[in-house]
Amino acid sequence: MGYGYHPEWSEGSLKSPIFQTSTFAFSSAEEGKRFFAIAYGLVDATDEHSPGLIYSRINNPDLEILEDRMAMWENAEMGLAFASGMAAITTTLLSFLRPGDVVLHSCPLYGGTDHVVNHTLAEFGIAAVSFDSSLSKADIETKLDAEAPGRRLGLVYMETPANPTNDLIDIEMAASIAAAHTSDDHHPMVVVDNTFLGPLFQRPLEHGADIVLYSATKFLGGHSDLIAGIAVGSKAALKPVAAMRTFTGTMADAWTGWLLMRSLETLSLRMNRQAETAARVASFLKDHPKVIKVRYLGFLKAGDAQYELYKRQCSAAGAMISFEVEGGEEGAFRLLNSLSLVSLAVSLGGTESLAEHPYTMTHAGVDPDHKIATGVTPGLVRLSVGVEHPDDLIADLSHALQSV
Ligand SMILES: Cc1ncc(COP(=O)(O)O)c(C=O)c1O
């Protein structure tokens, strides 16, 4: 909890102060020159000449301590903090993709990411090819050849578990596709959005990912009171991303960095408790006559297509449940409009439980055929389980399901 900060640095303050400053004074012009040369990669840092604080778009103590702690959580060399999850995602994509490339991505994706990958990047001449959890490596290679012939594979992007279906993607398999497209002068980065399970229950870097991304707005922040993003990985992988962040200005601010440091102190307590409560809530939903299907990782069992992958890649089921109710959109809306303890709101991972309708809300902009094909149906409700008492949540859902 205290990693990367010492009270003697700040008048004994047990917690790091909020360094609410845009810029940092240099002790001499020579020092300023040296700090810039190191920050811009013109010279390497040495024992004698270490990097220094310059300007809060480039570096800030609250962000640096937070980034060191995130790197520690993931056993990574480096972390970077961003203004939002989307800022982390777009900055990473822009760092590696070039006009003419193709990005290979899992499907479904969070609606905002889907938009960037399938619409925004297309305007810059970057094609997108999708694959879902049912496809084998050979199927994906065939699809890539058929849909983007002759294009350089720029990057492989995965969201696992997928929002909102909880589908798992095999990171090792995806990394082996990137390896097959690696040459002396190009390696397609393997990027994983770990928002649903990490860093407690899934460590993509250990399965071959190069960069792990987060909407830190979710479990990392954990209190539905901030918007932020995180990237972690090796120094080599993140060097271009750090440069892109500096020049596009997509970093987080000091206050958000400080809030995230506070949040990380209870991350393990919150995520473990939320996962325990989610198991109780999922069991209740599974047996309910108005619920057609529950998408919850804890229900995977030996023999299911994704069970072996789940055991290999994840250490717990987390706190995200999607379930389909009878009556399609009308049934889902009746349920959502009848909840009282669970709030009807997008976002997830906070201390309070939230429910939403992916088909018309978070995934409103996704191609309807893609939605249906990947299980994002009009009757699907996404539930993020918080830290309330499980009996209270079950009572609320039980009451709301009566209206379906
Ligand atoms: C899985 C996932 N990734 C990324 C994002 C985008 O994060 P943010 O809203 O912090 O920009 C979200 C937001 O809902 C998400 O659910």
CSV table of C-alpha atoms in Angstrom, one decimal, residues 3-395:
chain,number,residue,atom,x,y,z
A,3,TYR,CA,5.0,1.3,-2.2
A,4,GLY,CA,6.8,4.1,-4.0
A,5,TYR,CA,6.3,6.8,-1.4
A,6,HIS,CA,8.1,7.7,1.9
A,7,PRO,CA,6.6,10.1,4.4
A,8,GLU,CA,10.0,11.8,4.9
A,9,TRP,CA,9.7,13.1,1.4
A,10,SER,CA,6.7,15.3,2.4
A,11,GLU,CA,7.0,16.6,5.9
A,12,GLY,CA,6.1,13.2,7.4
A,13,SER,CA,2.7,13.1,5.7
A,14,LEU,CA,1.7,9.5,5.9
A,15,LYS,CA,-0.1,9.7,2.6
A,16,SER,CA,1.3,11.2,-0.5
A,17,PRO,CA,0.1,14.8,-0.9
A,18,ILE,CA,-1.8,15.8,-4.1
A,19,PHE,CA,0.8,17.5,-6.3
A,20,GLN,CA,-1.7,20.0,-7.7
A,21,THR,CA,0.7,21.8,-10.0
A,22,SER,CA,1.0,22.1,-13.7
A,23,THR,CA,4.8,22.6,-13.7
A,24,PHE,CA,7.9,21.9,-11.7
A,25,ALA,CA,10.7,24.4,-11.0
A,26,PHE,CA,14.2,23.4,-12.2
A,27,SER,CA,17.2,24.1,-10.0
A,28,SER,CA,19.2,25.2,-13.0
A,29,ALA,CA,18.9,25.5,-16.8
A,30,GLU,CA,21.3,22.6,-17.1
A,31,GLU,CA,19.0,20.5,-15.0
A,32,GLY,CA,16.0,21.4,-17.2
A,33,LYS,CA,17.9,20.5,-20.3
A,34,ARG,CA,18.9,17.2,-18.8
A,35,PHE,CA,15.4,16.3,-17.7
A,36,PHE,CA,14.0,17.0,-21.1
A,37,ALA,CA,16.7,15.0,-22.9
A,38,ILE,CA,15.9,12.0,-20.7
A,39,ALA,CA,12.1,12.4,-21.0
A,40,TYR,CA,12.3,12.8,-24.8
A,41,GLY,CA,14.6,9.7,-25.1
A,42,LEU,CA,17.5,11.8,-26.5
A,43,VAL,CA,19.8,10.3,-23.8
A,44,ASP,CA,19.4,7.4,-21.4
A,45,ALA,CA,19.0,7.9,-17.6
A,46,THR,CA,22.1,6.9,-15.6
A,47,ASP,CA,22.8,6.4,-11.9
A,48,GLU,CA,24.2,9.9,-11.9
A,49,HIS,CA,21.5,11.5,-14.0
A,50,SER,CA,18.0,10.3,-13.2
A,51,PRO,CA,14.7,11.5,-14.8
A,52,GLY,CA,13.2,14.5,-13.1
A,53,LEU,CA,9.8,16.2,-12.8
A,54,ILE,CA,9.1,18.6,-15.7
A,55,TYR,CA,5.4,19.3,-16.4
A,56,SER,CA,2.2,17.4,-15.4
A,57,ARG,CA,1.4,16.4,-18.9
A,58,ILE,CA,4.8,14.5,-18.9
A,59,ASN,CA,5.1,13.4,-15.3
A,60,ASN,CA,3.7,14.1,-11.8
A,61,PRO,CA,4.4,12.4,-8.5
A,62,ASP,CA,0.9,11.2,-7.9
A,63,LEU,CA,0.8,9.5,-11.3
A,64,GLU,CA,4.3,8.1,-10.9
A,65,ILE,CA,3.5,6.5,-7.5
A,66,LEU,CA,0.2,5.1,-8.9
A,67,GLU,CA,2.0,3.7,-12.0
A,68,ASP,CA,4.6,2.0,-9.9
A,69,ARG,CA,1.9,0.4,-7.7
A,70,MET,CA,0.0,-0.8,-10.8
A,71,ALA,CA,3.1,-2.2,-12.3
A,72,MET,CA,3.7,-4.0,-9.0
A,73,TRP,CA,0.1,-5.5,-9.0
A,74,GLU,CA,0.8,-6.9,-12.4
A,75,ASN,CA,4.4,-7.9,-11.9
A,76,ALA,CA,5.2,-5.6,-14.8
A,77,GLU,CA,8.1,-3.2,-15.4
A,78,MET,CA,6.0,-0.1,-15.9
A,79,GLY,CA,2.6,1.5,-15.7
A,80,LEU,CA,1.0,4.5,-17.3
A,81,ALA,CA,-2.1,6.4,-16.1
A,82,PHE,CA,-4.6,7.9,-18.5
A,83,ALA,CA,-7.6,10.3,-18.3
A,84,SER,CA,-10.0,7.4,-19.1
A,85,GLY,CA,-10.1,3.8,-20.2
A,86,MET,CA,-10.8,5.0,-23.7
A,87,ALA,CA,-7.8,7.3,-23.5
A,88,ALA,CA,-5.6,4.3,-22.6
A,89,ILE,CA,-7.1,2.3,-25.4
A,90,THR,CA,-6.9,4.9,-28.2
A,91,THR,CA,-3.4,6.1,-27.1
A,92,THR,CA,-2.2,2.5,-27.3
A,93,LEU,CA,-3.8,1.8,-30.7
A,94,LEU,CA,-2.4,5.1,-32.2
A,95,SER,CA,1.0,4.2,-30.9
A,96,PHE,CA,1.3,1.0,-33.0
A,97,LEU,CA,-1.2,1.1,-35.9
A,98,ARG,CA,-0.4,2.7,-39.2
A,99,PRO,CA,-2.5,3.4,-42.3
A,100,GLY,CA,-2.8,0.2,-44.3
A,101,ASP,CA,-2.6,-2.1,-41.2
A,102,VAL,CA,-5.3,-4.4,-40.0
A,103,VAL,CA,-6.2,-4.7,-36.3
A,104,LEU,CA,-7.4,-8.2,-35.3
A,105,HIS,CA,-9.8,-8.0,-32.4
A,106,SER,CA,-12.0,-10.1,-30.2
A,107,CYS,CA,-15.8,-9.7,-30.3
A,108,PRO,CA,-17.9,-8.5,-28.5
A,109,LEU,CA,-16.0,-5.5,-27.2
A,110,TYR,CA,-17.2,-2.7,-25.0
A,111,GLY,CA,-19.2,-0.4,-27.2
A,112,GLY,CA,-16.8,2.5,-27.1
A,113,THR,CA,-13.8,0.3,-28.1
A,114,ASP,CA,-15.9,-1.3,-30.8
A,115,HIS,CA,-16.6,2.2,-32.2
A,116,VAL,CA,-12.9,3.2,-32.2
A,117,VAL,CA,-11.8,-0.1,-33.8
A,118,ASN,CA,-14.5,-0.3,-36.4
A,119,HIS,CA,-15.3,3.3,-37.3
A,120,THR,CA,-12.6,5.8,-36.0
A,121,LEU,CA,-9.6,3.7,-37.2
A,122,ALA,CA,-11.3,3.0,-40.5
A,123,GLU,CA,-11.1,6.7,-41.3
A,124,PHE,CA,-7.3,6.5,-40.9
A,125,GLY,CA,-7.1,3.6,-43.4
A,126,ILE,CA,-6.8,0.9,-40.7
A,127,ALA,CA,-9.0,-2.2,-41.3
A,128,ALA,CA,-10.5,-4.4,-38.5
A,129,VAL,CA,-11.1,-8.1,-38.5
A,130,SER,CA,-13.0,-9.6,-35.6
A,131,PHE,CA,-13.0,-13.1,-34.0
A,132,ASP,CA,-15.2,-14.5,-31.3
A,133,SER,CA,-14.5,-17.1,-28.6
A,134,SER,CA,-15.7,-20.0,-30.7
A,135,LEU,CA,-13.0,-19.7,-33.4
A,136,SER,CA,-9.8,-21.7,-33.5
A,137,LYS,CA,-6.4,-20.2,-34.4
A,138,ALA,CA,-6.7,-21.7,-37.9
A,139,ASP,CA,-10.2,-20.2,-38.3
A,140,ILE,CA,-8.9,-16.8,-37.3
A,141,GLU,CA,-5.9,-17.0,-39.7
A,142,THR,CA,-8.3,-17.9,-42.5
A,143,LYS,CA,-10.6,-15.1,-41.7
A,144,LEU,CA,-7.7,-12.6,-41.5
A,145,ASP,CA,-6.5,-13.7,-44.9
A,146,ALA,CA,-9.9,-13.5,-46.4
A,147,GLU,CA,-11.0,-10.2,-45.0
A,148,ALA,CA,-7.7,-8.2,-45.0
A,149,PRO,CA,-5.5,-9.8,-47.7
A,150,GLY,CA,-2.1,-8.3,-48.0
A,151,ARG,CA,-2.4,-6.0,-45.0
A,152,ARG,CA,0.2,-5.9,-42.2
A,153,LEU,CA,-1.2,-7.3,-38.9
A,154,GLY,CA,-0.6,-4.2,-36.8
A,155,LEU,CA,-2.0,-5.3,-33.4
A,156,VAL,CA,-4.0,-8.0,-31.7
A,157,TYR,CA,-6.6,-6.6,-29.3
A,158,MET,CA,-8.7,-8.7,-26.9
A,159,GLU,CA,-11.2,-8.0,-24.2
A,160,THR,CA,-11.4,-11.1,-21.9
A,161,PRO,CA,-13.8,-11.7,-20.3
A,162,ALA,CA,-15.8,-9.8,-22.8
A,163,ASN,CA,-18.2,-7.0,-21.9
A,164,PRO,CA,-21.0,-7.9,-21.5
A,165,THR,CA,-21.1,-11.6,-22.3
A,166,ASN,CA,-18.2,-12.9,-20.1
A,167,ASP,CA,-16.8,-14.8,-23.1
A,168,LEU,CA,-13.2,-15.7,-22.7
A,169,ILE,CA,-10.5,-15.4,-25.3
A,170,ASP,CA,-7.4,-17.6,-25.2
A,171,ILE,CA,-4.5,-15.0,-24.7
A,172,GLU,CA,-1.8,-17.6,-25.5
A,173,MET,CA,-3.5,-18.5,-28.7
A,174,ALA,CA,-3.9,-14.9,-29.8
A,175,ALA,CA,-0.2,-14.2,-28.9
A,176,SER,CA,0.8,-17.2,-31.1
A,177,ILE,CA,-1.0,-15.5,-34.0
A,178,ALA,CA,1.0,-12.3,-33.3
A,179,ALA,CA,4.2,-14.4,-33.2
A,180,ALA,CA,3.4,-15.9,-36.6
A,181,HIS,CA,3.2,-12.3,-38.0
A,182,THR,CA,6.4,-11.1,-36.3
A,183,SER,CA,9.3,-10.2,-38.5
A,184,ASP,CA,12.8,-8.7,-37.9
A,185,ASP,CA,11.3,-5.2,-37.9
A,186,HIS,CA,7.7,-5.6,-36.7
A,187,HIS,CA,5.9,-7.3,-33.9
A,188,PRO,CA,2.1,-7.0,-33.7
A,189,MET,CA,1.5,-5.9,-30.1
A,190,VAL,CA,-0.8,-8.3,-28.1
A,191,VAL,CA,-3.1,-6.0,-26.0
A,192,VAL,CA,-5.6,-7.2,-23.4
A,193,ASP,CA,-8.4,-5.2,-21.8
A,194,ASN,CA,-8.3,-6.7,-18.3
A,195,THR,CA,-11.0,-4.5,-16.8
A,196,PHE,CA,-13.4,-7.3,-15.7
A,197,LEU,CA,-11.0,-9.5,-13.7
A,198,GLY,CA,-7.6,-7.9,-13.2
A,199,PRO,CA,-5.3,-7.5,-11.6
A,200,LEU,CA,-6.5,-9.9,-8.9
A,201,PHE,CA,-8.1,-12.7,-10.9
A,202,GLN,CA,-6.3,-12.6,-14.3
A,203,ARG,CA,-2.7,-11.7,-15.3
A,204,PRO,CA,-2.5,-11.4,-19.1
A,205,LEU,CA,1.2,-10.7,-19.1
A,206,GLU,CA,1.8,-14.2,-17.8
A,207,HIS,CA,-0.1,-15.6,-20.8
A,208,GLY,CA,1.8,-13.8,-23.5
A,209,ALA,CA,0.2,-10.3,-23.6
A,210,ASP,CA,2.5,-7.3,-24.3
A,211,ILE,CA,0.3,-4.6,-22.8
A,212,VAL,CA,-2.6,-4.8,-20.3
A,213,LEU,CA,-5.2,-2.0,-20.4
A,214,TYR,CA,-7.8,-1.0,-17.9
A,215,SER,CA,-10.8,1.2,-17.5
A,216,ALA,CA,-9.6,2.2,-14.0
A,217,THR,CA,-13.0,3.8,-13.7
A,218,LYS,CA,-14.3,0.3,-12.8
A,219,PHE,CA,-12.8,-2.1,-10.2
A,220,LEU,CA,-9.5,-0.2,-9.8
A,221,GLY,CA,-11.3,3.0,-8.8
A,222,GLY,CA,-14.1,1.0,-7.3
A,223,HIS,CA,-16.3,3.8,-5.9
A,224,SER,CA,-18.0,5.2,-9.1
A,225,ASP,CA,-16.4,8.6,-8.5
A,226,LEU,CA,-13.7,8.9,-11.0
A,227,ILE,CA,-12.8,8.3,-14.7
A,228,ALA,CA,-9.3,6.9,-15.5
A,229,GLY,CA,-7.4,4.4,-17.5
A,230,ILE,CA,-4.2,2.4,-16.9
A,231,ALA,CA,-1.7,0.6,-19.2
A,232,VAL,CA,1.0,-1.8,-17.8
A,233,GLY,CA,3.7,-3.8,-19.6
A,234,SER,CA,7.4,-3.9,-20.2
A,235,LYS,CA,9.4,-0.7,-20.6
A,236,ALA,CA,10.1,-1.6,-24.2
A,237,ALA,CA,6.4,-2.2,-25.0
A,238,LEU,CA,5.2,1.0,-23.3
A,239,LYS,CA,7.9,3.4,-24.5
A,240,PRO,CA,5.9,4.4,-27.6
A,241,VAL,CA,2.7,4.7,-25.6
A,242,ALA,CA,4.3,7.0,-23.1
A,243,ALA,CA,5.5,9.2,-25.9
A,244,MET,CA,2.1,9.2,-27.6
A,245,ARG,CA,0.5,10.1,-24.2
A,246,THR,CA,2.9,13.0,-23.7
A,247,PHE,CA,2.2,14.5,-27.2
A,248,THR,CA,-1.6,13.8,-27.3
A,249,GLY,CA,-2.1,14.8,-23.7
A,250,THR,CA,-4.2,11.8,-22.6
A,251,MET,CA,-2.7,11.5,-19.1
A,252,ALA,CA,-4.7,11.4,-15.9
A,253,ASP,CA,-4.5,14.4,-13.5
A,254,ALA,CA,-2.9,14.4,-10.0
A,255,TRP,CA,-6.2,14.4,-8.1
A,256,THR,CA,-7.4,11.3,-10.0
A,257,GLY,CA,-4.1,9.6,-9.5
A,258,TRP,CA,-4.3,10.3,-5.7
A,259,LEU,CA,-7.9,8.9,-5.6
A,260,LEU,CA,-6.8,5.7,-7.4
A,261,MET,CA,-4.0,5.2,-4.9
A,262,ARG,CA,-6.5,5.3,-2.2
A,263,SER,CA,-8.7,2.9,-4.1
A,264,LEU,CA,-5.9,0.4,-4.7
A,265,GLU,CA,-5.5,0.0,-0.9
A,266,THR,CA,-8.9,-1.8,-0.7
A,267,LEU,CA,-8.8,-3.4,-4.2
A,268,SER,CA,-8.3,-7.0,-2.9
A,269,LEU,CA,-10.9,-6.6,-0.1
A,270,ARG,CA,-13.5,-5.2,-2.5
A,271,MET,CA,-12.9,-7.6,-5.4
A,272,ASN,CA,-12.9,-10.7,-3.2
A,273,ARG,CA,-16.0,-9.6,-1.4
A,274,GLN,CA,-17.8,-8.7,-4.7
A,275,ALA,CA,-16.8,-12.0,-6.2
A,276,GLU,CA,-18.2,-13.9,-3.2
A,277,THR,CA,-21.5,-12.0,-3.3
A,278,ALA,CA,-21.7,-12.4,-7.1
A,279,ALA,CA,-21.6,-16.2,-6.7
A,280,ARG,CA,-24.6,-16.1,-4.4
A,281,VAL,CA,-26.5,-13.7,-6.7
A,282,ALA,CA,-25.7,-15.8,-9.8
A,283,SER,CA,-27.0,-19.0,-8.1
A,284,PHE,CA,-30.3,-17.2,-7.3
A,285,LEU,CA,-30.7,-16.0,-10.9
A,286,LYS,CA,-29.9,-19.4,-12.3
A,287,ASP,CA,-32.8,-21.1,-10.6
A,288,HIS,CA,-35.3,-18.3,-11.3
A,289,PRO,CA,-38.1,-19.2,-13.8
A,290,LYS,CA,-38.1,-15.8,-15.5
A,291,VAL,CA,-34.4,-16.1,-16.3
A,292,ILE,CA,-33.5,-17.9,-19.5
A,293,LYS,CA,-29.7,-17.9,-19.3
A,294,VAL,CA,-27.0,-16.6,-16.9
A,295,ARG,CA,-23.6,-15.7,-18.2
A,296,TYR,CA,-21.3,-16.1,-15.2
A,297,LEU,CA,-17.8,-17.6,-15.2
A,298,GLY,CA,-18.4,-19.5,-12.0
A,299,PHE,CA,-20.9,-21.7,-13.8
A,300,LEU,CA,-18.4,-23.1,-16.3
A,301,LYS,CA,-17.9,-26.8,-15.6
A,302,ALA,CA,-15.7,-29.7,-16.9
A,303,GLY,CA,-16.8,-30.4,-20.4
A,304,ASP,CA,-17.9,-26.8,-21.3
A,305,ALA,CA,-15.9,-25.4,-24.2
A,306,GLN,CA,-14.4,-22.6,-22.1
A,307,TYR,CA,-13.8,-24.5,-18.8
A,308,GLU,CA,-10.2,-25.5,-19.5
A,309,LEU,CA,-9.4,-21.9,-20.6
A,310,TYR,CA,-11.0,-20.5,-17.5
A,311,LYS,CA,-9.0,-22.7,-15.3
A,312,ARG,CA,-5.7,-21.9,-17.1
A,313,GLN,CA,-6.3,-18.1,-17.4
A,314,CYS,CA,-8.4,-16.9,-14.5
A,315,SER,CA,-8.2,-17.5,-10.8
A,316,ALA,CA,-11.8,-16.5,-9.9
A,317,ALA,CA,-15.1,-15.6,-11.6
A,318,GLY,CA,-15.2,-12.0,-10.6
A,319,ALA,CA,-18.4,-9.9,-10.0
A,320,MET,CA,-19.9,-9.4,-13.5
A,321,ILE,CA,-23.1,-11.3,-14.3
A,322,SER,CA,-25.1,-11.0,-17.5
A,323,PHE,CA,-28.5,-12.7,-17.7
A,324,GLU,CA,-31.3,-13.0,-20.2
A,325,VAL,CA,-34.8,-12.5,-19.0
A,326,GLU,CA,-38.0,-13.6,-20.6
A,327,GLY,CA,-39.8,-11.0,-22.8
A,328,GLY,CA,-36.8,-9.5,-24.7
A,329,GLU,CA,-36.3,-5.7,-24.3
A,330,GLU,CA,-39.7,-5.2,-22.6
A,331,GLY,CA,-38.9,-7.9,-20.1
A,332,ALA,CA,-35.4,-6.4,-19.4
A,333,PHE,CA,-36.9,-2.9,-19.1
A,334,ARG,CA,-39.6,-4.0,-16.7
A,335,LEU,CA,-36.8,-5.6,-14.5
A,336,LEU,CA,-34.6,-2.5,-14.7
A,337,ASN,CA,-37.4,-0.1,-13.9
A,338,SER,CA,-38.4,-2.2,-10.8
A,339,LEU,CA,-35.0,-2.4,-9.1
A,340,SER,CA,-34.6,-0.2,-6.0
A,341,LEU,CA,-31.3,-1.2,-4.2
A,342,VAL,CA,-29.5,-1.9,-7.5
A,343,SER,CA,-29.0,1.4,-9.4
A,344,LEU,CA,-30.0,1.6,-13.1
A,345,ALA,CA,-26.7,3.0,-14.5
A,346,VAL,CA,-23.9,2.1,-16.9
A,347,SER,CA,-20.3,1.5,-15.6
A,348,LEU,CA,-19.3,-1.3,-13.3
A,349,GLY,CA,-16.9,-2.5,-10.5
A,350,GLY,CA,-18.0,0.0,-7.9
A,351,THR,CA,-19.1,-0.6,-4.3
A,352,GLU,CA,-22.7,-0.2,-5.3
A,353,SER,CA,-24.4,-2.7,-7.6
A,354,LEU,CA,-25.4,-1.4,-11.0
A,355,ALA,CA,-27.6,-2.9,-13.7
A,356,GLU,CA,-27.9,-1.8,-17.4
A,357,HIS,CA,-29.2,-2.9,-20.8
A,358,PRO,CA,-26.2,-3.5,-23.1
A,359,TYR,CA,-28.3,-3.8,-26.3
A,360,THR,CA,-29.6,-0.2,-26.1
A,361,MET,CA,-27.1,1.4,-23.7
A,362,THR,CA,-23.4,0.5,-23.6
A,363,HIS,CA,-23.5,-1.4,-26.9
A,364,ALA,CA,-26.1,0.8,-28.6
A,365,GLY,CA,-23.7,1.7,-31.5
A,366,VAL,CA,-22.6,-1.9,-32.2
A,367,ASP,CA,-23.8,-3.6,-35.4
A,368,PRO,CA,-27.1,-5.3,-34.4
A,369,ASP,CA,-26.1,-8.5,-36.3
A,370,HIS,CA,-22.8,-8.6,-34.3
A,371,LYS,CA,-24.7,-8.1,-31.1
A,372,ILE,CA,-27.1,-11.0,-31.7
A,373,ALA,CA,-24.4,-13.3,-33.0
A,374,THR,CA,-22.4,-12.8,-29.8
A,375,GLY,CA,-25.3,-13.1,-27.4
A,376,VAL,CA,-25.9,-9.4,-26.8
A,377,THR,CA,-29.7,-9.9,-27.1
A,378,PRO,CA,-32.5,-7.5,-26.3
A,379,GLY,CA,-33.4,-9.5,-23.2
A,380,LEU,CA,-29.9,-9.3,-21.7
A,381,VAL,CA,-29.2,-7.4,-18.5
A,382,ARG,CA,-25.7,-6.7,-17.2
A,383,LEU,CA,-25.3,-6.7,-13.5
A,384,SER,CA,-22.2,-5.5,-11.6
A,385,VAL,CA,-22.3,-6.8,-8.1
A,386,GLY,CA,-21.1,-4.4,-5.3
A,387,VAL,CA,-20.5,-4.9,-1.6
A,388,GLU,CA,-24.0,-4.8,-0.4
A,389,HIS,CA,-25.4,-7.7,1.7
A,390,PRO,CA,-26.2,-10.6,-0.7
A,391,ASP,CA,-29.6,-11.2,0.9
A,392,ASP,CA,-30.5,-7.6,0.1
A,393,LEU,CA,-29.5,-7.8,-3.5
A,394,ILE,CA,-31.3,-11.1,-3.9
A,395,ALA,CA,-34.5,-9.6,-2.4
